[in-house]
mmCIF file of N, CA and C in Angstrom:
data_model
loop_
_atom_site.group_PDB
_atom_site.id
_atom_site.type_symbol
_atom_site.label_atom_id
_atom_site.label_comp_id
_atom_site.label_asym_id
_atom_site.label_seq_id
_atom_site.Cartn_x
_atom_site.Cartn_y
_atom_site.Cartn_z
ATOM 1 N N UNK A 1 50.531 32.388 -17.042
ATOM 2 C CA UNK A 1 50.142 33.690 -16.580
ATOM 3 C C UNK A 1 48.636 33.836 -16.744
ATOM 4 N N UNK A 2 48.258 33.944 -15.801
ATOM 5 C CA UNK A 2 46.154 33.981 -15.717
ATOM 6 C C UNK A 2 45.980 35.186 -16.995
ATOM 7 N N UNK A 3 44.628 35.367 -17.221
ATOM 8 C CA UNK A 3 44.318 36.128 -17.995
ATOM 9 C C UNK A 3 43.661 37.812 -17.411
ATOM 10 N N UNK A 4 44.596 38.754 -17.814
ATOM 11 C CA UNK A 4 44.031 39.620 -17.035
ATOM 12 C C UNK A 4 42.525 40.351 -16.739
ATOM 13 N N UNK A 5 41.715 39.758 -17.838
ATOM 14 C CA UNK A 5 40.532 40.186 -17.859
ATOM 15 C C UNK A 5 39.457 38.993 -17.524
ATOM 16 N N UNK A 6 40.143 38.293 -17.022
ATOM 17 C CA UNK A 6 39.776 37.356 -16.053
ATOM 18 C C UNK A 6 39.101 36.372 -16.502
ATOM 19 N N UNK A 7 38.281 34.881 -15.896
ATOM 20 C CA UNK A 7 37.983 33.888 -16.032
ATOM 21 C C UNK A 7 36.295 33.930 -17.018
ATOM 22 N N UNK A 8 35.989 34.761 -16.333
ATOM 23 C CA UNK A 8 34.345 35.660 -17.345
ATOM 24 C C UNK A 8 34.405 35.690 -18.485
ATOM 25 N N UNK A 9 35.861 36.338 -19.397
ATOM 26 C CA UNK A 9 35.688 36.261 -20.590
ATOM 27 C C UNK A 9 35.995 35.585 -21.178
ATOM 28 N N UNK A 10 36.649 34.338 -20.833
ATOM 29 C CA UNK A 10 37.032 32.940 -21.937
ATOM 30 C C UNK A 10 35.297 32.282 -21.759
ATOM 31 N N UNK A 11 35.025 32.002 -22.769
ATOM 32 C CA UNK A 11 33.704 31.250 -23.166
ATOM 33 C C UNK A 11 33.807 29.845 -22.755
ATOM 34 N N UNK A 12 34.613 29.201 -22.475
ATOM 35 C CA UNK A 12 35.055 27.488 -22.092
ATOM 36 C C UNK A 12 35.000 27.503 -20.683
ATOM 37 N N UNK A 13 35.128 28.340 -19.641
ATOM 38 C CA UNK A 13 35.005 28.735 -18.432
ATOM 39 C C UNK A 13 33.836 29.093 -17.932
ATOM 40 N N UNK A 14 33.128 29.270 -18.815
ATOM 41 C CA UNK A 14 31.565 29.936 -18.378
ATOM 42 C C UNK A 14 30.365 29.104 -18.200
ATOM 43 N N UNK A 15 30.202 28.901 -16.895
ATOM 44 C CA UNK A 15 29.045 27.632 -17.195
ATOM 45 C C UNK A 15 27.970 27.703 -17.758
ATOM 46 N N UNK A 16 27.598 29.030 -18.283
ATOM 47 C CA UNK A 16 26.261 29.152 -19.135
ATOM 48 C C UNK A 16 26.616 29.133 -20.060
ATOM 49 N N UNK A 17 27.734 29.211 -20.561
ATOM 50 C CA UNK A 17 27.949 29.548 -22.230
ATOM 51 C C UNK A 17 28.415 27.303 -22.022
ATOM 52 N N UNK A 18 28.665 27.048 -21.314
ATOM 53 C CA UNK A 18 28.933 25.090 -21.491
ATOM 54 C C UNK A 18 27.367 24.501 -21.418
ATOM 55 N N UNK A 19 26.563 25.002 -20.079
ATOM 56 C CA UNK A 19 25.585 24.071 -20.481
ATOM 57 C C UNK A 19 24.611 24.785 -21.796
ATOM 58 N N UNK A 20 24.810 26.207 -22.092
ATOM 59 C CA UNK A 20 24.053 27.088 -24.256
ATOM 60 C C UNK A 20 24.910 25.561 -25.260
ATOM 61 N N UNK A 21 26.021 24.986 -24.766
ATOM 62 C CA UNK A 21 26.315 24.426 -25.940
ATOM 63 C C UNK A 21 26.029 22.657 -25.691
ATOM 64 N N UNK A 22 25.835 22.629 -25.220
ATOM 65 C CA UNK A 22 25.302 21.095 -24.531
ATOM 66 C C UNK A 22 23.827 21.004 -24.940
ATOM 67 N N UNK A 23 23.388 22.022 -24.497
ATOM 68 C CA UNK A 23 22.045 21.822 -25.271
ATOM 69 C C UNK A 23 21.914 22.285 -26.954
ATOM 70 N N UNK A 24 22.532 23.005 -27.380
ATOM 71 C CA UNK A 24 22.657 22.798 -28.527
ATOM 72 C C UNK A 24 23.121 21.579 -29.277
ATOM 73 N N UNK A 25 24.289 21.348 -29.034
ATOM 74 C CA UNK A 25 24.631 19.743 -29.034
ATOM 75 C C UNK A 25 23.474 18.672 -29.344
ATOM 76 N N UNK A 26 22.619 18.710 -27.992
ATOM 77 C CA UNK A 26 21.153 17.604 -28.167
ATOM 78 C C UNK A 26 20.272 17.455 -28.968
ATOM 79 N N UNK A 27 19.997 19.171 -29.133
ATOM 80 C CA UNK A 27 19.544 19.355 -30.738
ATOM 81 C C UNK A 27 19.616 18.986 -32.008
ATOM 82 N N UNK A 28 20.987 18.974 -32.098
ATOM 83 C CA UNK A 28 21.411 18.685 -33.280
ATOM 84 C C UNK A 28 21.967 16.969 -33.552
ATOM 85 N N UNK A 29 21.539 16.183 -31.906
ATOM 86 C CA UNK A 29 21.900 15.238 -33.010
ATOM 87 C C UNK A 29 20.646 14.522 -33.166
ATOM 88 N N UNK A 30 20.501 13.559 -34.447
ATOM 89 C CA UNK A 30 19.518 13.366 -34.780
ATOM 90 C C UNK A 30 18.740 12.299 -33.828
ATOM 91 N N UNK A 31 17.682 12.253 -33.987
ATOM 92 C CA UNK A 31 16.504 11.398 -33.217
ATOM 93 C C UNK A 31 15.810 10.184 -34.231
ATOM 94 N N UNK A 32 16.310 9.269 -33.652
ATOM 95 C CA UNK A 32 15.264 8.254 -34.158
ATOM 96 C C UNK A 32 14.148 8.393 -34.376
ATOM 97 N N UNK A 33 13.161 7.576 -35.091
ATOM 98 C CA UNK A 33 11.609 7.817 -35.879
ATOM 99 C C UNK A 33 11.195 9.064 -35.645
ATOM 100 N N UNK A 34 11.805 9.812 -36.597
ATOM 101 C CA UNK A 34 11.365 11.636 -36.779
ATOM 102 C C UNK A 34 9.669 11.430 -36.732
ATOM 103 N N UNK A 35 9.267 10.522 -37.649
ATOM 104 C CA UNK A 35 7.835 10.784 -38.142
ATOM 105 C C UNK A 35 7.157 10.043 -36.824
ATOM 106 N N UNK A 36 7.345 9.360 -35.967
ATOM 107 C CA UNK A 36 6.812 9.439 -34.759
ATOM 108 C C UNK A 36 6.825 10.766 -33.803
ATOM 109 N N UNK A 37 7.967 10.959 -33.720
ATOM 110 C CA UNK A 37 7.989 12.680 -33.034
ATOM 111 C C UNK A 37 7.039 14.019 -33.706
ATOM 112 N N UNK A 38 6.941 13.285 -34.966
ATOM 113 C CA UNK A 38 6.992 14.991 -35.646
ATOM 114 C C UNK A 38 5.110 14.448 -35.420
ATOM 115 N N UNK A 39 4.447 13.214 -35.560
ATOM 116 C CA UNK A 39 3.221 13.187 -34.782
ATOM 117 C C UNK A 39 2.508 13.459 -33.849
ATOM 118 N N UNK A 40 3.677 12.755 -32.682
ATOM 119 C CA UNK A 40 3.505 13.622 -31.486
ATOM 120 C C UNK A 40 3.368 15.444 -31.243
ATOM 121 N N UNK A 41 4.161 15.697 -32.229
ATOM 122 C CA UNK A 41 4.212 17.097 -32.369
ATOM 123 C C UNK A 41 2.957 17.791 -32.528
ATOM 124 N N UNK A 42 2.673 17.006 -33.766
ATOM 125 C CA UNK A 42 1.261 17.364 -34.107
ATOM 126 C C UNK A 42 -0.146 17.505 -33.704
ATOM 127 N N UNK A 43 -0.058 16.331 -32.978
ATOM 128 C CA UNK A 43 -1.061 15.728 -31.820
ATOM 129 C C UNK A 43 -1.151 16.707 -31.027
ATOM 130 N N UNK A 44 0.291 16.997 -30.140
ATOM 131 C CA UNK A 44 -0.022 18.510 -29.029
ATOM 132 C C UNK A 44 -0.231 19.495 -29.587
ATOM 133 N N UNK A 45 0.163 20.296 -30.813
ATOM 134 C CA UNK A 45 -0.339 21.255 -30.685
ATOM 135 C C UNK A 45 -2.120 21.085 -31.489
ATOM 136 N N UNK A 46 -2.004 20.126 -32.070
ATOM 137 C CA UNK A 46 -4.287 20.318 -32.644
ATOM 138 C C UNK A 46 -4.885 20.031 -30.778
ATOM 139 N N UNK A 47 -4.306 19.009 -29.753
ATOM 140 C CA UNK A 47 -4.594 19.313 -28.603
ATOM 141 C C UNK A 47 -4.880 20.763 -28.259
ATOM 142 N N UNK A 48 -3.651 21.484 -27.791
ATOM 143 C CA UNK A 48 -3.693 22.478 -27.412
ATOM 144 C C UNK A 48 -4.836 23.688 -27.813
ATOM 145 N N UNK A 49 -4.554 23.727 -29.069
ATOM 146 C CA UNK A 49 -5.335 24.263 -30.346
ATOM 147 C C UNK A 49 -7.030 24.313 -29.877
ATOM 148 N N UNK A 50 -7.260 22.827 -29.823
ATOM 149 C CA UNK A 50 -8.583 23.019 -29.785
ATOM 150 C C UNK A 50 -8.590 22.895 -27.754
ATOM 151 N N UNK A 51 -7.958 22.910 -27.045
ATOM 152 C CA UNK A 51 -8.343 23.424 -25.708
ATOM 153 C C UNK A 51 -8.652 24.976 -26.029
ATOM 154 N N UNK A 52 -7.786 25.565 -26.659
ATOM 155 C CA UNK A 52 -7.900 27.260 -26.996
ATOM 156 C C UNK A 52 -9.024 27.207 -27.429
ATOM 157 N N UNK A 53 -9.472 27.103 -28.794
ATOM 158 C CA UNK A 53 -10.962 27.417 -28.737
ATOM 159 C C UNK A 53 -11.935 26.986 -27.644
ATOM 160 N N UNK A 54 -12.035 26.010 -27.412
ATOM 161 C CA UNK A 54 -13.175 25.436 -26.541
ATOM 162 C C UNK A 54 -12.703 26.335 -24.878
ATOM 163 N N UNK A 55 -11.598 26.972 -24.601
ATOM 164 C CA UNK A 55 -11.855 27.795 -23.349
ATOM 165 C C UNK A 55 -12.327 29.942 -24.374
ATOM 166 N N UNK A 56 -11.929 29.790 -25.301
ATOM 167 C CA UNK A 56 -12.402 31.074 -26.253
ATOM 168 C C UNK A 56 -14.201 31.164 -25.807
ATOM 169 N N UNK A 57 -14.635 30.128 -26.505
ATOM 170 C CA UNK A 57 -15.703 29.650 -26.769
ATOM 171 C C UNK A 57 -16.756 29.948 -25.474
ATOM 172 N N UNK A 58 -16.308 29.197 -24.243
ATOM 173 C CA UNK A 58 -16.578 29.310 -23.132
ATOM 174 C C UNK A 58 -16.524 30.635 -22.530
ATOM 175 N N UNK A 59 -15.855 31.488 -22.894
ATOM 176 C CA UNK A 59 -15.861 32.464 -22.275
ATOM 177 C C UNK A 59 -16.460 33.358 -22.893
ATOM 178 N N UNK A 60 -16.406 33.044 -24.671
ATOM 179 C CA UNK A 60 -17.830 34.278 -25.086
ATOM 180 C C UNK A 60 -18.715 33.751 -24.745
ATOM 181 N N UNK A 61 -19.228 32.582 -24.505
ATOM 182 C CA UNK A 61 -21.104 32.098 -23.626
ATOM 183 C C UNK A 61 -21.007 32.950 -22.551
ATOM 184 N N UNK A 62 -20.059 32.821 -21.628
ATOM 185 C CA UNK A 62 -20.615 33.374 -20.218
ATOM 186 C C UNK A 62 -20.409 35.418 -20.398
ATOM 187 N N UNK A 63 -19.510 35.359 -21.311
ATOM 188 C CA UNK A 63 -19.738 36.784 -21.446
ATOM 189 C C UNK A 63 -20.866 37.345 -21.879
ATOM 190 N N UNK A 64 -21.450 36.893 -23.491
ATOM 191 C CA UNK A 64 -22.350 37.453 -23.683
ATOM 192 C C UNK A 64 -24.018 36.975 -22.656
ATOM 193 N N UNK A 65 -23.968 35.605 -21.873
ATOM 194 C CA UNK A 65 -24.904 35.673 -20.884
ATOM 195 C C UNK A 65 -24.855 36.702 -19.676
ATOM 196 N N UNK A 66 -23.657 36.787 -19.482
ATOM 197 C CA UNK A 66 -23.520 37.949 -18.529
ATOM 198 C C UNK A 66 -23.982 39.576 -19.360
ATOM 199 N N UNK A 67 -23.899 39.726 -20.136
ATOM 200 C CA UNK A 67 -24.425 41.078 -20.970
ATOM 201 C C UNK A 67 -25.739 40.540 -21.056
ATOM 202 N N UNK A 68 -26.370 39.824 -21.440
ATOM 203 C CA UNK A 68 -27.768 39.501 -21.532
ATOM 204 C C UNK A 68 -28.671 39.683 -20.248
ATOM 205 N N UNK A 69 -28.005 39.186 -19.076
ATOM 206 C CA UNK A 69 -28.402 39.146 -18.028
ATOM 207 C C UNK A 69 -28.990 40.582 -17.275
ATOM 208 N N UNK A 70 -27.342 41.462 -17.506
ATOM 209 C CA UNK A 70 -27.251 42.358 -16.698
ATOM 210 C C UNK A 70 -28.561 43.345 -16.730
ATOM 211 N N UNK A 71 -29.185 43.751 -17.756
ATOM 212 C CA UNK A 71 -30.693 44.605 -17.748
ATOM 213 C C UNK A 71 -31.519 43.576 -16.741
ATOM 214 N N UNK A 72 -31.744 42.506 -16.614
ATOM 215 C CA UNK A 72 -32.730 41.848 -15.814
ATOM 216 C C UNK A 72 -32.040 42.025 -14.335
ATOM 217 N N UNK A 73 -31.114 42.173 -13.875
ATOM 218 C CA UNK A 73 -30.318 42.296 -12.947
ATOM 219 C C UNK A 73 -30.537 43.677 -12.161
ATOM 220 N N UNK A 74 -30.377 44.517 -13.188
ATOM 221 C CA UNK A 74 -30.827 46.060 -12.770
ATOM 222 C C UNK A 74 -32.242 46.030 -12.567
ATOM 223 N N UNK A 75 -32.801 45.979 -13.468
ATOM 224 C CA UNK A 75 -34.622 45.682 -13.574
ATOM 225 C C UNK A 75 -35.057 45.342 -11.772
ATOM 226 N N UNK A 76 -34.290 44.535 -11.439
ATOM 227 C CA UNK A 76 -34.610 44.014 -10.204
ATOM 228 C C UNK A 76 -34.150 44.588 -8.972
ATOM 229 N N UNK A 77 -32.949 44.865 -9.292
ATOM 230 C CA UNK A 77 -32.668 45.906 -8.240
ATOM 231 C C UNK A 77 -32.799 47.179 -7.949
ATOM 232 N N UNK A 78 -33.408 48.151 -9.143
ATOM 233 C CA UNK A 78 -33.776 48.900 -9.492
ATOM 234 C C UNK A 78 -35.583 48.807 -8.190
ATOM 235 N N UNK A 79 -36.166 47.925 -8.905
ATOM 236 C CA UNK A 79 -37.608 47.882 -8.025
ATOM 237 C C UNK A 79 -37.258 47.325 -6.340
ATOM 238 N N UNK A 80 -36.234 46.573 -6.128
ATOM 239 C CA UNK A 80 -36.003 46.888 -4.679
ATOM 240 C C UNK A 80 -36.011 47.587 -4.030
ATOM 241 N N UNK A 81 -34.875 48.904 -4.922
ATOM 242 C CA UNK A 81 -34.756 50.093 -4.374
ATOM 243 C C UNK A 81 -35.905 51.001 -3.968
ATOM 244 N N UNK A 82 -36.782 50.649 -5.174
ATOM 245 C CA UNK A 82 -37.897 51.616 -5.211
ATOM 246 C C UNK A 82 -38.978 50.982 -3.968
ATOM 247 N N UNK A 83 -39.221 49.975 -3.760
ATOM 248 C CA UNK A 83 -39.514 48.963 -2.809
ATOM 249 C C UNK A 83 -39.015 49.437 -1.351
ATOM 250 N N UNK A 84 -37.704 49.757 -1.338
ATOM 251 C CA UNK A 84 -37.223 50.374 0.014
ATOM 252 C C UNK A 84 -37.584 51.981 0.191
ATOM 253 N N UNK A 85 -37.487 52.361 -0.617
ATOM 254 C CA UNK A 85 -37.739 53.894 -0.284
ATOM 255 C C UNK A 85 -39.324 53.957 -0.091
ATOM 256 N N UNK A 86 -40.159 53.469 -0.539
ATOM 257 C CA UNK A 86 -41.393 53.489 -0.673
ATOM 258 C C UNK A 86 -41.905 53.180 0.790
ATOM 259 N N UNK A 87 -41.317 52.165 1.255
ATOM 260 C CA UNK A 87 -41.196 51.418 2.706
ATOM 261 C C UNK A 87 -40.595 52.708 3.899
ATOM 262 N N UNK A 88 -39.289 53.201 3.517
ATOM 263 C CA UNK A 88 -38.965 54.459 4.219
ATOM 264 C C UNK A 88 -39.949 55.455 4.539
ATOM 265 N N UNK A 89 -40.397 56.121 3.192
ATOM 266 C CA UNK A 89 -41.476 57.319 3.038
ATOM 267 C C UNK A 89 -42.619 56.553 3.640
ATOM 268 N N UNK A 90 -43.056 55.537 3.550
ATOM 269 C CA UNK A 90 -44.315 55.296 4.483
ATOM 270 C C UNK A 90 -44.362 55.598 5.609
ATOM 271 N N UNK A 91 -42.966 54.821 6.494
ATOM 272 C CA UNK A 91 -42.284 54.927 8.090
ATOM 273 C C UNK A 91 -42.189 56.106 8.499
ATOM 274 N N UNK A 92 -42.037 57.005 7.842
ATOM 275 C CA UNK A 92 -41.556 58.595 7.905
ATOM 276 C C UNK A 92 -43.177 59.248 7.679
ATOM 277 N N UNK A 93 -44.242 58.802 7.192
ATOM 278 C CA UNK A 93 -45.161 59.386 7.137
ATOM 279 C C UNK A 93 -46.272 58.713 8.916
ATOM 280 N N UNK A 94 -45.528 57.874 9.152
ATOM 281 C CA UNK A 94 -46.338 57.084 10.437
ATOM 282 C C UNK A 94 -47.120 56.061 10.192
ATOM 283 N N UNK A 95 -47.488 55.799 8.573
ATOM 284 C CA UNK A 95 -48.530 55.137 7.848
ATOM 285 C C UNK A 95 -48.464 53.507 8.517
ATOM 286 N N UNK A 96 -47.167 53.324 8.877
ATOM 287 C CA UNK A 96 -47.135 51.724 8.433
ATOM 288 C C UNK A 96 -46.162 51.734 10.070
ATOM 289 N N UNK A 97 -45.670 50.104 10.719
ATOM 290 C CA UNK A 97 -45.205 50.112 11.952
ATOM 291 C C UNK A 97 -43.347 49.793 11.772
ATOM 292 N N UNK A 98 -42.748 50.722 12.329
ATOM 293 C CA UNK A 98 -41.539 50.660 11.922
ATOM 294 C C UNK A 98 -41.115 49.585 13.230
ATOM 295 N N UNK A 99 -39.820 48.453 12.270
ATOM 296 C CA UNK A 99 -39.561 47.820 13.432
ATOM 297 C C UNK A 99 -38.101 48.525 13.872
ATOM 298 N N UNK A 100 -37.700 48.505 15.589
ATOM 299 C CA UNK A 100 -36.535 48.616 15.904
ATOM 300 C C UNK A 100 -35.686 47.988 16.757
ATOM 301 N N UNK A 101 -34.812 47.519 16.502
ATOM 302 C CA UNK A 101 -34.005 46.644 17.833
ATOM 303 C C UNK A 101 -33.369 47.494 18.834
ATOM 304 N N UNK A 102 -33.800 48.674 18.656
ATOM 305 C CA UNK A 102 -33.623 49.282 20.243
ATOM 306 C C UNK A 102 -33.792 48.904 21.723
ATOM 307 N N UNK A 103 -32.826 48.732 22.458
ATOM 308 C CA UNK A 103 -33.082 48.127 23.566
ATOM 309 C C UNK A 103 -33.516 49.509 24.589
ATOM 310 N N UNK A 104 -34.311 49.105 25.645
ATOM 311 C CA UNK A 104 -34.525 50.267 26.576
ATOM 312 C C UNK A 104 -33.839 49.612 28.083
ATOM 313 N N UNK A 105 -33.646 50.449 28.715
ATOM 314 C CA UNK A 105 -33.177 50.223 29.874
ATOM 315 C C UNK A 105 -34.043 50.653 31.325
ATOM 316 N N UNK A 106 -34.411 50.407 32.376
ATOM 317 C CA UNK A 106 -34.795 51.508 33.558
ATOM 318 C C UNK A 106 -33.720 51.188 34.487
ATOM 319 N N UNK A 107 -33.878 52.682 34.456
ATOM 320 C CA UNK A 107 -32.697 53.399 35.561
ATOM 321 C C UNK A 107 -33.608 54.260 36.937
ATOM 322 N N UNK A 108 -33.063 53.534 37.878
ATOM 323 C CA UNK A 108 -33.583 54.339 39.382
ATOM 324 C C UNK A 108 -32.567 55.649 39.951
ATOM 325 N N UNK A 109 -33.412 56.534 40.139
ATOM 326 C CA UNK A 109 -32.517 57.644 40.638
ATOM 327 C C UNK A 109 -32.204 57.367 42.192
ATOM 328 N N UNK A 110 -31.638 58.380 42.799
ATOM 329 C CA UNK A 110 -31.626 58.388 44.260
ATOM 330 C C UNK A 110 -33.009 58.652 44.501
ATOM 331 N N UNK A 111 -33.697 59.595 44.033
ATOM 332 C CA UNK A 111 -35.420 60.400 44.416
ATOM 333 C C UNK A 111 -36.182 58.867 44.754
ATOM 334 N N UNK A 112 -35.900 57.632 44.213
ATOM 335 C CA UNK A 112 -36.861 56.628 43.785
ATOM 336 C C UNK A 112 -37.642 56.808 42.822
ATOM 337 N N UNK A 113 -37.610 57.546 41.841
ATOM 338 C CA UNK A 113 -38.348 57.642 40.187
ATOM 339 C C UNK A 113 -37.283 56.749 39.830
ATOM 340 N N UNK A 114 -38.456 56.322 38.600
ATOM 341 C CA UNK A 114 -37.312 55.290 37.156
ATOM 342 C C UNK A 114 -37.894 56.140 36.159
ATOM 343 N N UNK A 115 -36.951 55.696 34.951
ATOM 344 C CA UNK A 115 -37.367 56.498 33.913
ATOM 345 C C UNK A 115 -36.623 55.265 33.057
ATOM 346 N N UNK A 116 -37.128 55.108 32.018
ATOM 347 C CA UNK A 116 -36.715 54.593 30.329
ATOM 348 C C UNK A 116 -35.460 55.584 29.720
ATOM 349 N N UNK A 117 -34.715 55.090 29.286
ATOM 350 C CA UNK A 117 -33.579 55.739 28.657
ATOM 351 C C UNK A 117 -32.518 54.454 27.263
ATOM 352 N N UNK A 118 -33.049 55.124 26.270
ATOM 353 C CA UNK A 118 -32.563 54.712 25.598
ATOM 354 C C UNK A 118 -30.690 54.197 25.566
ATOM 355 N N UNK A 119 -30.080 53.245 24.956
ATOM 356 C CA UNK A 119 -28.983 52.675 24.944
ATOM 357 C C UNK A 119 -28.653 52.174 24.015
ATOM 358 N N UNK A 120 -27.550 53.270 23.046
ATOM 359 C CA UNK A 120 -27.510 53.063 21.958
ATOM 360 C C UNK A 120 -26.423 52.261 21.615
ATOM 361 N N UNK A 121 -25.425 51.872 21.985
ATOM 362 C CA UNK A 121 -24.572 50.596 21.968
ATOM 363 C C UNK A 121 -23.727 51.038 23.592
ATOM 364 N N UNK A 122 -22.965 50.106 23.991
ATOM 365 C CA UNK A 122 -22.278 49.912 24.676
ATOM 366 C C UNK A 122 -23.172 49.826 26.097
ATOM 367 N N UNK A 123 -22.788 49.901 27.462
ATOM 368 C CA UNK A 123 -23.367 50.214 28.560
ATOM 369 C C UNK A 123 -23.702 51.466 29.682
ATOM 370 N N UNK A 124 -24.021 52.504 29.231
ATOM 371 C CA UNK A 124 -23.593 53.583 30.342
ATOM 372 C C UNK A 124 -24.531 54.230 30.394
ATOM 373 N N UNK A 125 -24.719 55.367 31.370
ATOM 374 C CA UNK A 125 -25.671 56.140 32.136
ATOM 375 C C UNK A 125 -25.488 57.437 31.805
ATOM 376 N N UNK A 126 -26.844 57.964 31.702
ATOM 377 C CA UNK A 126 -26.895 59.632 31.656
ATOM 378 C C UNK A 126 -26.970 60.282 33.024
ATOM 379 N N UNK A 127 -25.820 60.960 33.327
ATOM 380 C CA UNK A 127 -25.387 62.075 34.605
ATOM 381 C C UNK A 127 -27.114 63.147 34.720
ATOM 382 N N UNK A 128 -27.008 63.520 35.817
ATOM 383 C CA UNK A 128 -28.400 64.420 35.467
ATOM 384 C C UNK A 128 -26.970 65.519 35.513
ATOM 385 N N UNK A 129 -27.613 66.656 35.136
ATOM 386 C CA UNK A 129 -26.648 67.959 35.199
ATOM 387 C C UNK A 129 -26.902 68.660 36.422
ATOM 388 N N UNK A 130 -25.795 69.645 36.513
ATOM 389 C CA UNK A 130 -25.577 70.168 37.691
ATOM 390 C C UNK A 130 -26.984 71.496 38.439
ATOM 391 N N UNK A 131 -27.891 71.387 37.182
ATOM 392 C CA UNK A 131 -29.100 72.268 37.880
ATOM 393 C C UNK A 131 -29.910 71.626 38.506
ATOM 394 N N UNK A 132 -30.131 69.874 38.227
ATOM 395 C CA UNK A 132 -30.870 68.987 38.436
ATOM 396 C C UNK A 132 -30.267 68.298 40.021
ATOM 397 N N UNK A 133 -28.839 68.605 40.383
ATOM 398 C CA UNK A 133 -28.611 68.617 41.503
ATOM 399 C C UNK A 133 -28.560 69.122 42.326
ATOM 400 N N UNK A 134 -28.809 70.607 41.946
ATOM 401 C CA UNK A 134 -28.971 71.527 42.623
ATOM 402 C C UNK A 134 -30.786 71.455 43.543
ATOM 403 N N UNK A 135 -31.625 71.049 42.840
ATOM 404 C CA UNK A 135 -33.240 71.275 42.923
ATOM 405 C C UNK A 135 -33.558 70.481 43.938
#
């Protein structure tokens, strides 16, 4: 007669609870030349050990160079800034020659006048308005 609470709760049926005891099993039985293993043991973790410091280590250099740095960093970008605005307020005073990649265009009317008209991205034309067609 099956078990009514089914195949889940017998522990001998359960493949995690067979391969929890299989590996326990491996554990426990003993291993030839312990004191070779238990070297090896040793070996990886003073390995490991000293990878940990030496990436510790490495990373307080570049940290505290990076804190050392950062005032010379500002320092410099700081006088750029001041460098650009200084450059602005000149342009804005007329003092100095501003450059622009503005393109110009000439456009012919029906009358036969041209005129310059700026084109600020794309391609298109200014309509005259409806008083200017009127005249």
């Amino acid at each position: 007669m099956p078990d009514s609470q089914g195949p889940h709760r017998d522990p001998r049926q359960n493949p995690a609870w067979r391969a929890a005891q299989q590996w326990q099993q491996r554990a426990r039985q003993p291993q030839g030349n312990g004191l070779l293993n238990s070297l090896k043991m040793l070996l990886a973790w003073l390995l490991f050990g000293t990878l940990m410091v030496v990436a510790m280590v490495f990373g307080l250099i570049f940290m505290l160079l990076g804190w050392a740095l950062m005032p010379l960093l500002r320092r410099r970008l700081k006088k750029r800034m001041e460098q650009m605005r200084a450059d602005q307020a000149e342009n804005v005073d007329g003092g100095g020659f501003q450059y622009s990649e503005t393109r110009y265009r000439e456009t012919h009317t029906s009358s036969g006048r041209h005129h310059e008209q700026q084109v600020l991205e794309g391609d298109y034309e200014v309509k005259p308005d409806e008083e200017q067609k009127r005249q």
